[in-house]
């Protein structure tokens, strides 16, 4: 059982742990035997908001798939400042690369919206990857894809100003096929979005005001009206090496 | 022959292409047959400063090991701003992950100090990784390690201010065993270091002045005297989740 299993686990509909694995691209074509081994010791966790699942540097024993809720990955500086690395919804997998790094988690993980998680044993995954070339290759593609996204994140945090970073975030919530006006709903409160974008809340507020002025964005609570996706794209993507619609 | 082979290749001592491969951790324990296949089509390139080896989005056909000189990896925004992702010396390998991504280079590469490079065919590497579980595992560890470094870079570009980022760069040039005062030599001119750290040159100058004032740094040309590594560490690493000496 994961050491981090919260004490106040509640009653819920048990998620399908096999389907969750198969839905993750890295396990889509994995051998049945590998899936069965992972399922043998799989645990379902129900976690309240604010629960810290693990801390950066903890010995990594489990990897997780989110069945519902949201999970934040973050690091904490020695001064106590928090750097948010990602905020992830249903279907996302995390902690799975620790076995190929130094055996510890490279980030801390905290539940930001009440979540049901599936926990699978990392030692089983590690052994399976060592003994199964196809799985090693799938994992290599998976980690390479993540590394590509990190490269993009470094680029954004360097080249885009705050309104552009926020514009980019909003564009990613849009249907990539869409042009003209669009209405989207923010998946988190603004403090969380600011943190995800590496901004202070006051920087976020100024960025939002800037977008309202420059590209006619309208915000009512969690609803955002984009006047013209094309206009927001030229505003945002000029400071990026890709243009919308880009790979997510 | 790499399409990007510069026309003005000069005479030089041919580097040991097999030793260069074996020195890269990812190939340290690779089968002789894999090494032999890579060597069959290996090319040696002598590249002048300023030569662009490939552009982001180019079809990736070769990966490279630096025998001498320095190579800059960068991206260019649609507005024409450059984001430097890395500046690498002898022994570094680059372009090798393109085969496991989408088959194109995710960055552009430019020679920043006259360089001798070894170019190996990516198609051979791709095939070898597909057919050889041990090599796939070595490549997985390699890409995971790179992803860890990128995570650290995202953290730094978010949490550290400019003097701290510069302090961190200087600490990485120090002997990790050392305490007290230290003298180091900058491997590049200041414009390049500023770019590597994601700063404008004027931000870099202000950061340097700040370090001179706050931690007694002394700079004469490319020589930097650090009064006390401990003092620079507490100044710099307070805004990081690791403290010096950290993994490079």
Coordinates of C-alpha atoms in Angstrom, one line a residue:
Chain A
X1 CA 0.0 0.0 0.0
X2 CA 1.5 3.5 -0.8
X3 CA 2.9 5.0 2.3
X4 CA 1.2 8.2 1.2
X5 CA -2.4 6.7 1.2
X6 CA -4.6 9.3 2.9
X7 CA -6.3 8.3 6.0
X8 CA -9.7 9.7 5.1
X9 CA -10.3 7.6 1.9
X10 CA -14.0 7.8 1.2
X11 CA -16.4 5.5 -0.6
X12 CA -16.4 5.9 -4.4
X13 CA -17.0 3.9 -7.6
X14 CA -13.8 1.9 -8.0
X15 CA -12.2 3.0 -11.3
X16 CA -11.1 0.6 -14.0
X17 CA -7.4 0.2 -13.3
X18 CA -6.7 -1.8 -16.4
X19 CA -8.5 0.6 -18.7
X20 CA -6.6 3.5 -17.1
X21 CA -3.3 1.9 -18.0
X22 CA -4.4 1.0 -21.6
X23 CA -5.5 4.6 -22.1
X24 CA -2.0 5.9 -21.3
X25 CA -0.1 5.8 -24.7
X26 CA 3.0 4.3 -23.0
X27 CA 1.0 1.1 -22.1
X28 CA -1.3 1.0 -25.1
X29 CA 0.6 -1.9 -26.7
X30 CA 2.2 -3.4 -23.6
X31 CA 2.1 -7.2 -23.1
X32 CA -0.9 -8.6 -21.2
X33 CA 1.6 -10.1 -18.7
X34 CA 3.0 -6.6 -17.9
X35 CA -0.5 -5.1 -17.4
X36 CA -1.5 -8.1 -15.1
X37 CA 1.6 -7.6 -13.0
X38 CA 1.0 -3.9 -12.6
X39 CA -2.7 -4.6 -11.7
X40 CA -1.8 -7.2 -9.0
X41 CA -0.6 -4.5 -6.6
X42 CA -2.6 -1.6 -7.9
X43 CA -4.2 0.6 -5.3
X44 CA -7.1 3.1 -5.6
X45 CA -6.7 6.3 -3.5
X46 CA -9.3 8.9 -2.8
X47 CA -7.4 12.1 -1.9
X48 CA -8.8 15.3 -0.4
X49 CA -7.8 18.8 -1.7
X50 CA -4.5 19.8 -0.2
X51 CA -3.2 16.3 0.4
X52 CA 0.5 16.0 -0.4
X53 CA 1.1 12.7 -2.1
X54 CA 4.9 12.8 -2.1
X55 CA 7.7 15.3 -1.8
X56 CA 10.6 16.0 -4.1
X57 CA 13.5 13.7 -3.2
X58 CA 11.2 11.0 -1.6
X59 CA 12.1 7.5 -2.5
X60 CA 9.8 6.7 -5.4
X61 CA 7.8 3.5 -5.0
X62 CA 4.6 4.2 -7.0
X63 CA 3.5 5.9 -10.2
X64 CA 0.0 7.3 -10.6
X65 CA -2.8 7.8 -13.1
X66 CA -5.4 10.4 -12.3
X67 CA -9.0 9.0 -12.5
X68 CA -10.6 12.3 -11.5
X69 CA -9.6 15.6 -9.9
X70 CA -6.5 17.6 -10.4
X71 CA -2.9 17.2 -9.2
X72 CA -0.2 19.8 -9.0
X73 CA 3.5 19.0 -9.5
X74 CA 5.8 21.5 -7.9
X75 CA 9.2 22.2 -6.4
X76 CA 10.0 24.2 -3.4
X77 CA 13.1 26.4 -3.2
X78 CA 15.2 26.5 0.0
X79 CA 13.6 29.9 0.6
X80 CA 10.2 28.3 0.6
X81 CA 8.9 29.6 -2.7
X82 CA 6.9 27.2 -4.8
X83 CA 7.6 26.6 -8.5
X84 CA 4.6 24.9 -10.2
X85 CA 5.8 22.5 -12.9
X86 CA 2.4 21.2 -14.0
X87 CA -1.2 21.0 -13.1
X88 CA -2.8 17.8 -14.5
X89 CA -6.4 16.5 -15.0
X90 CA -7.9 13.0 -15.5
X91 CA -5.9 10.6 -17.6
X92 CA -2.5 12.0 -16.8
X93 CA 0.3 9.8 -15.5
X94 CA 3.0 11.0 -13.1
X95 CA 5.9 9.6 -11.1
X96 CA 6.5 7.0 -13.8
X97 CA 9.9 8.2 -14.8
X98 CA 11.5 8.2 -11.3
X99 CA 12.7 4.6 -11.8
X100 CA 14.9 5.7 -14.7
X101 CA 16.2 8.8 -13.0
X102 CA 17.7 8.3 -9.5
X103 CA 14.8 6.4 -7.9
X104 CA 13.4 9.5 -6.2
X105 CA 10.7 11.9 -7.2
X106 CA 12.0 15.0 -9.0
X107 CA 8.9 17.1 -7.9
X108 CA 6.4 17.1 -5.1
X109 CA 2.8 16.3 -5.8
X110 CA -0.3 17.9 -4.2
X111 CA -4.0 17.3 -4.8
X112 CA -5.5 20.6 -5.9
X113 CA -9.1 19.3 -6.6
X114 CA -10.4 16.2 -4.7
X115 CA -9.0 13.3 -6.7
X116 CA -9.3 9.6 -7.2
X117 CA -5.9 8.2 -8.2
X118 CA -4.7 4.8 -9.3
X119 CA -1.3 3.9 -7.8
X120 CA 0.9 1.2 -9.5
X121 CA 4.2 -0.2 -8.2
X122 CA 7.2 1.4 -9.8
X123 CA 9.4 -1.7 -9.1
X124 CA 7.2 -3.8 -11.4
X125 CA 7.4 -1.2 -14.1
X126 CA 11.2 -0.9 -13.7
X127 CA 11.6 -4.7 -14.1
X128 CA 9.2 -4.9 -17.0
X129 CA 11.1 -2.1 -18.9
X130 CA 14.4 -3.8 -18.3
X131 CA 13.2 -7.1 -19.7
X132 CA 11.0 -5.9 -22.5
X133 CA 12.5 -4.0 -25.4
X134 CA 9.1 -2.9 -26.8
X135 CA 8.1 -1.4 -23.5
X136 CA 11.5 0.3 -23.1
X137 CA 11.0 1.8 -26.6
X138 CA 7.4 2.9 -25.7
X139 CA 8.8 4.5 -22.5
X140 CA 11.6 6.1 -24.4
X141 CA 9.1 7.7 -26.8
X142 CA 7.0 8.8 -23.8
X143 CA 9.9 10.5 -22.0
X144 CA 11.2 12.1 -25.3
X145 CA 7.7 13.6 -25.8
X146 CA 7.8 15.0 -22.2
X147 CA 11.3 16.4 -22.8
X148 CA 10.0 18.1 -26.0
X149 CA 7.2 19.8 -23.9
X150 CA 9.8 20.9 -21.3
X151 CA 11.8 22.4 -24.1
X152 CA 8.8 24.4 -25.2
X153 CA 8.1 25.4 -21.6
X154 CA 11.7 26.8 -21.2
X155 CA 11.2 28.7 -24.5
X156 CA 7.9 30.2 -23.3
X157 CA 9.2 31.1 -19.9
X158 CA 12.1 32.9 -21.6
X159 CA 10.6 34.5 -24.7
X160 CA 7.0 35.2 -23.9
X161 CA 5.9 38.0 -21.7
X162 CA 3.1 37.5 -19.2
X163 CA 0.1 38.4 -21.4
X164 CA 1.5 36.1 -24.2
X165 CA 2.0 33.2 -21.7
X166 CA -1.6 33.7 -20.6
X167 CA -2.8 34.0 -24.2
X168 CA -1.0 30.7 -25.0
X169 CA -2.6 29.0 -22.1
X170 CA -6.1 30.2 -23.3
X171 CA -5.4 29.1 -26.9
X172 CA -4.6 25.6 -25.6
X173 CA -8.1 25.4 -24.1
X174 CA -9.6 26.2 -27.5
X175 CA -10.7 23.7 -30.1
X176 CA -7.6 23.6 -32.5
X177 CA -10.0 23.5 -35.5
X178 CA -11.8 26.7 -34.4
X179 CA -11.4 30.2 -35.9
X180 CA -13.2 33.5 -35.1
X181 CA -14.7 34.0 -31.7
X182 CA -14.6 31.3 -28.9
X183 CA -15.9 30.9 -25.4
X184 CA -13.8 28.8 -22.9
X185 CA -14.1 27.9 -19.3
X186 CA -11.1 28.1 -17.0
X187 CA -10.4 24.8 -15.4
X188 CA -9.0 26.4 -12.2
X189 CA -9.2 29.5 -10.2
X190 CA -6.9 32.3 -11.3
X191 CA -4.3 31.9 -8.5
X192 CA -3.7 28.3 -9.7
X193 CA -3.4 29.3 -13.4
X194 CA -1.0 32.1 -12.4
X195 CA 1.1 29.6 -10.5
X196 CA 1.0 27.1 -13.4
X197 CA 2.3 29.9 -15.7
X198 CA 5.1 30.8 -13.2
X199 CA 3.5 34.2 -12.4
X200 CA 2.7 36.1 -9.3
X201 CA -1.1 36.7 -8.9
X202 CA -0.6 40.5 -9.5
X203 CA 1.3 39.8 -12.7
X204 CA -1.5 37.5 -13.8
X205 CA -4.1 40.3 -13.2
X206 CA -2.1 42.8 -15.2
X207 CA -1.7 40.2 -18.0
X208 CA -5.4 39.6 -18.1
X209 CA -6.1 43.4 -18.2
X210 CA -3.6 43.7 -21.0
X211 CA -5.4 41.0 -23.1
X212 CA -8.7 42.7 -22.4
X213 CA -7.3 45.9 -23.8
X214 CA -5.2 44.6 -26.7
X215 CA -7.2 41.7 -28.1
X216 CA -10.7 42.3 -26.7
X217 CA -10.8 39.4 -24.3
X218 CA -13.8 39.4 -22.0
X219 CA -13.8 37.6 -18.6
X220 CA -16.8 36.9 -16.4
X221 CA -15.9 34.6 -13.5
X222 CA -14.5 31.4 -15.0
X223 CA -15.8 32.2 -18.5
X224 CA -13.6 33.8 -21.0
X225 CA -14.8 35.2 -24.4
X226 CA -12.1 35.4 -27.1
X227 CA -13.2 37.9 -29.7
X228 CA -11.0 36.4 -32.5
X229 CA -8.7 33.4 -32.2
X230 CA -6.7 34.7 -35.1
X231 CA -6.0 38.0 -33.3
X232 CA -5.0 36.2 -30.1
X233 CA -2.8 33.9 -32.1
X234 CA -0.8 36.6 -33.7
X235 CA -0.5 38.4 -30.4
X236 CA 0.7 35.3 -28.6
X237 CA 2.5 33.1 -31.0
X238 CA 4.8 35.9 -32.4
X239 CA 6.9 35.2 -29.3
X240 CA 7.0 31.4 -29.9
X241 CA 8.7 29.2 -32.4
X242 CA 5.4 27.5 -33.2
X243 CA 2.0 29.0 -34.1
X244 CA -1.5 27.9 -33.0
X245 CA -2.8 25.3 -33.5
X246 CA 0.5 23.7 -32.2
X247 CA 0.9 20.2 -30.7
X248 CA -0.5 20.4 -27.2
Chain B
X1 CA 27.1 12.7 -46.1
X2 CA 25.3 15.2 -43.9
X3 CA 23.5 17.7 -46.1
X4 CA 24.7 20.4 -43.7
X5 CA 28.4 19.6 -44.2
X6 CA 30.1 22.9 -44.5
X7 CA 31.8 23.6 -47.8
X8 CA 35.0 25.0 -46.2
X9 CA 36.0 21.9 -44.3
X10 CA 39.7 22.3 -43.5
X11 CA 42.5 19.8 -42.7
X12 CA 42.7 18.6 -39.2
X13 CA 43.6 15.6 -37.1
X14 CA 40.8 13.1 -37.6
X15 CA 39.2 12.4 -34.2
X16 CA 38.6 8.9 -32.9
X17 CA 34.9 8.3 -33.8
X18 CA 34.7 5.1 -31.9
X19 CA 36.2 6.5 -28.7
X20 CA 33.8 9.5 -28.9
X21 CA 30.9 7.1 -29.0
X22 CA 32.2 5.0 -26.1
X23 CA 32.7 8.2 -24.0
X24 CA 29.1 9.1 -24.3
X25 CA 27.3 7.3 -21.4
X26 CA 24.5 6.1 -23.6
X27 CA 26.9 4.1 -25.8
X28 CA 29.2 2.9 -23.0
X29 CA 27.9 -0.6 -22.9
X30 CA 26.5 -0.8 -26.4
X31 CA 27.1 -3.9 -28.5
X32 CA 30.2 -3.9 -30.7
X33 CA 27.9 -4.5 -33.7
X34 CA 25.9 -1.3 -33.0
X35 CA 29.1 0.7 -32.7
X36 CA 30.5 -0.7 -35.9
X37 CA 27.2 0.1 -37.8
X38 CA 27.3 3.7 -36.6
X39 CA 31.0 4.0 -37.5
X40 CA 30.4 2.7 -41.1
X41 CA 28.7 6.0 -42.1
X42 CA 30.3 8.3 -39.6
X43 CA 31.5 11.7 -41.0
X44 CA 33.9 14.2 -39.5
X45 CA 33.0 17.8 -40.0
X46 CA 35.1 20.9 -39.4
X47 CA 32.8 23.9 -38.9
X48 CA 33.6 27.6 -38.8
X49 CA 32.1 29.9 -36.2
X50 CA 28.6 31.0 -37.2
X51 CA 27.9 27.9 -39.3
X52 CA 24.3 26.7 -38.8
X53 CA 24.3 22.9 -38.7
X54 CA 20.5 22.5 -38.8
X55 CA 17.4 24.4 -38.2
X56 CA 14.5 23.6 -35.9
X57 CA 12.0 21.5 -37.8
X58 CA 14.5 20.2 -40.3
X59 CA 14.2 16.5 -41.1
X60 CA 16.7 14.8 -38.7
X61 CA 19.2 12.5 -40.4
X62 CA 22.3 12.8 -38.2
X63 CA 23.3 13.1 -34.6
X64 CA 26.5 14.7 -33.5
X65 CA 29.3 14.4 -30.9
X66 CA 31.5 17.5 -30.3
X67 CA 35.2 16.7 -30.7
X68 CA 36.2 20.3 -30.1
X69 CA 34.7 23.8 -30.2
X70 CA 31.3 24.9 -28.9
X71 CA 27.8 24.4 -30.3
X72 CA 24.7 26.5 -29.4
X73 CA 21.2 25.0 -29.5
X74 CA 18.5 27.6 -29.9
X75 CA 15.0 28.3 -31.1
X76 CA 13.8 31.3 -33.0
X77 CA 10.4 32.9 -32.3
X78 CA 8.2 34.0 -35.2
X79 CA 9.2 37.5 -34.2
X80 CA 12.9 36.6 -34.8
X81 CA 14.0 36.5 -31.1
X82 CA 16.4 33.8 -30.2
X83 CA 16.0 31.6 -27.2
X84 CA 19.2 29.8 -26.3
X85 CA 18.5 26.3 -25.0
X86 CA 22.1 25.1 -24.4
X87 CA 25.7 25.9 -25.2
X88 CA 27.8 22.7 -25.3
X89 CA 31.5 21.9 -25.3
X90 CA 33.6 18.8 -26.3
X91 CA 32.1 15.4 -25.5
X92 CA 28.5 16.5 -25.7
X93 CA 26.0 14.7 -27.9
X94 CA 23.1 16.4 -29.7
X95 CA 20.4 15.6 -32.2
X96 CA 20.2 12.0 -30.9
X97 CA 16.7 12.2 -29.6
X98 CA 15.0 13.4 -32.8
X99 CA 14.4 9.9 -33.9
X100 CA 12.2 9.2 -30.9
X101 CA 10.4 12.5 -31.2
X102 CA 8.8 13.3 -34.5
X103 CA 11.9 12.8 -36.7
X104 CA 12.7 16.5 -36.9
X105 CA 15.2 18.6 -34.8
X106 CA 13.5 20.4 -32.0
X107 CA 16.1 23.1 -31.9
X108 CA 18.5 24.8 -34.3
X109 CA 22.2 24.3 -33.9
X110 CA 24.9 26.9 -34.6
X111 CA 28.7 26.7 -34.2
X112 CA 29.8 29.4 -31.7
X113 CA 33.5 28.5 -31.5
X114 CA 35.2 26.7 -34.5
X115 CA 34.3 23.1 -34.0
X116 CA 35.2 19.6 -35.2
X117 CA 32.1 17.4 -35.0
X118 CA 31.4 13.7 -35.6
X119 CA 28.2 13.0 -37.4
X120 CA 26.5 9.6 -37.1
X121 CA 23.4 8.4 -39.0
X122 CA 20.2 8.6 -37.0
X123 CA 18.5 5.9 -39.0
X124 CA 21.1 3.4 -37.7
X125 CA 20.6 4.5 -34.1
X126 CA 16.8 4.3 -34.5
X127 CA 17.0 0.8 -35.9
X128 CA 19.5 -0.3 -33.2
X129 CA 17.3 1.0 -30.4
X130 CA 14.2 -0.7 -31.8
X131 CA 16.0 -4.1 -32.0
X132 CA 18.1 -3.9 -28.8
X133 CA 16.4 -3.7 -25.4
X134 CA 19.6 -2.8 -23.6
X135 CA 20.3 0.1 -25.9
X136 CA 16.7 1.2 -25.6
X137 CA 17.1 1.2 -21.8
X138 CA 20.4 3.1 -22.0
X139 CA 18.7 5.7 -24.2
X140 CA 15.7 5.9 -21.9
X141 CA 18.1 6.7 -18.9
X142 CA 19.8 9.2 -21.1
X143 CA 16.6 11.0 -22.1
X144 CA 15.3 10.8 -18.5
X145 CA 18.5 12.5 -17.3
X146 CA 18.1 15.3 -19.9
X147 CA 14.4 15.7 -18.9
X148 CA 15.6 16.1 -15.2
X149 CA 18.0 18.9 -16.3
X150 CA 15.2 20.6 -18.2
X151 CA 13.0 20.5 -15.1
X152 CA 15.8 22.2 -13.2
X153 CA 16.1 24.8 -15.9
X154 CA 12.4 25.6 -15.8
X155 CA 12.7 25.9 -12.0
X156 CA 15.6 28.3 -12.4
X157 CA 14.1 30.4 -15.1
X158 CA 11.0 30.8 -12.8
X159 CA 12.3 31.1 -9.2
X160 CA 15.8 32.6 -9.5
X161 CA 16.4 36.3 -10.2
X162 CA 19.1 37.3 -12.7
X163 CA 22.0 37.6 -10.2
X164 CA 21.1 34.2 -8.8
X165 CA 21.0 32.6 -12.2
X166 CA 24.4 34.0 -12.9
X167 CA 25.6 32.9 -9.5
X168 CA 24.4 29.4 -10.2
X169 CA 26.2 29.4 -13.6
X170 CA 29.4 30.4 -11.8
X171 CA 29.1 27.8 -9.1
X172 CA 28.7 25.1 -11.8
X173 CA 32.1 26.1 -13.1
X174 CA 33.7 25.6 -9.6
X175 CA 35.2 22.4 -8.3
X176 CA 32.3 20.9 -6.3
X177 CA 34.7 19.8 -3.6
X178 CA 36.0 23.4 -3.1
X179 CA 35.1 25.8 -0.3
X180 CA 36.3 29.3 0.5
X181 CA 37.7 31.5 -2.3
X182 CA 37.9 30.3 -5.9
X183 CA 39.1 31.6 -9.3
X184 CA 37.3 30.5 -12.5
X185 CA 37.6 31.3 -16.1
X186 CA 34.5 32.1 -18.2
X187 CA 34.3 29.7 -21.2
X188 CA 32.5 32.3 -23.4
X189 CA 32.1 36.0 -23.8
X190 CA 29.5 37.6 -21.7
X191 CA 27.0 38.0 -24.5
X192 CA 26.9 34.3 -25.0
X193 CA 26.6 33.6 -21.3
X194 CA 23.8 36.1 -21.0
X195 CA 22.0 34.3 -23.9
X196 CA 22.6 30.9 -22.3
X197 CA 21.0 32.2 -19.1
X198 CA 18.0 33.7 -21.0
X199 CA 19.0 37.3 -20.2
X200 CA 19.4 40.4 -22.2
X201 CA 23.0 41.7 -22.1
X202 CA 22.0 44.7 -20.0
X203 CA 20.3 42.4 -17.5
X204 CA 23.5 40.4 -17.4
X205 CA 25.6 43.5 -16.7
X206 CA 23.3 44.5 -13.8
X207 CA 23.4 41.0 -12.4
X208 CA 27.2 41.0 -12.5
X209 CA 27.3 44.4 -10.7
X210 CA 24.9 43.0 -8.1
X211 CA 27.1 40.0 -7.4
X212 CA 30.1 42.3 -7.1
X213 CA 28.3 44.3 -4.5
X214 CA 26.5 41.6 -2.6
X215 CA 29.0 38.7 -2.5
X216 CA 32.3 40.4 -3.3
X217 CA 32.7 38.9 -6.8
X218 CA 35.7 40.3 -8.7
X219 CA 35.8 40.2 -12.5
X220 CA 38.8 40.9 -14.7
X221 CA 38.1 40.0 -18.4
X222 CA 37.3 36.3 -18.4
X223 CA 38.6 35.7 -14.9
X224 CA 36.2 35.7 -12.0
X225 CA 37.3 35.7 -8.4
X226 CA 34.7 34.3 -6.0
X227 CA 35.5 35.6 -2.5
X228 CA 33.7 32.7 -0.7
X229 CA 31.9 29.8 -2.3
X230 CA 29.7 29.4 0.8
X231 CA 28.5 33.0 0.6
X232 CA 27.7 32.7 -3.1
X233 CA 26.0 29.4 -2.4
X234 CA 23.6 30.8 0.2
X235 CA 23.0 33.8 -2.1
X236 CA 22.2 31.7 -5.1
X237 CA 20.8 28.4 -3.9
X238 CA 18.2 29.9 -1.6
X239 CA 16.0 30.3 -4.7
X240 CA 16.6 26.7 -5.8
X241 CA 15.3 23.3 -4.6
X242 CA 18.9 22.0 -4.5
X243 CA 22.0 23.5 -2.9
X244 CA 25.6 23.5 -4.2
X245 CA 27.3 21.1 -4.9
X246 CA 24.3 19.8 -6.8
X247 CA 24.3 17.3 -9.7
X248 CA 25.6 19.2 -12.7

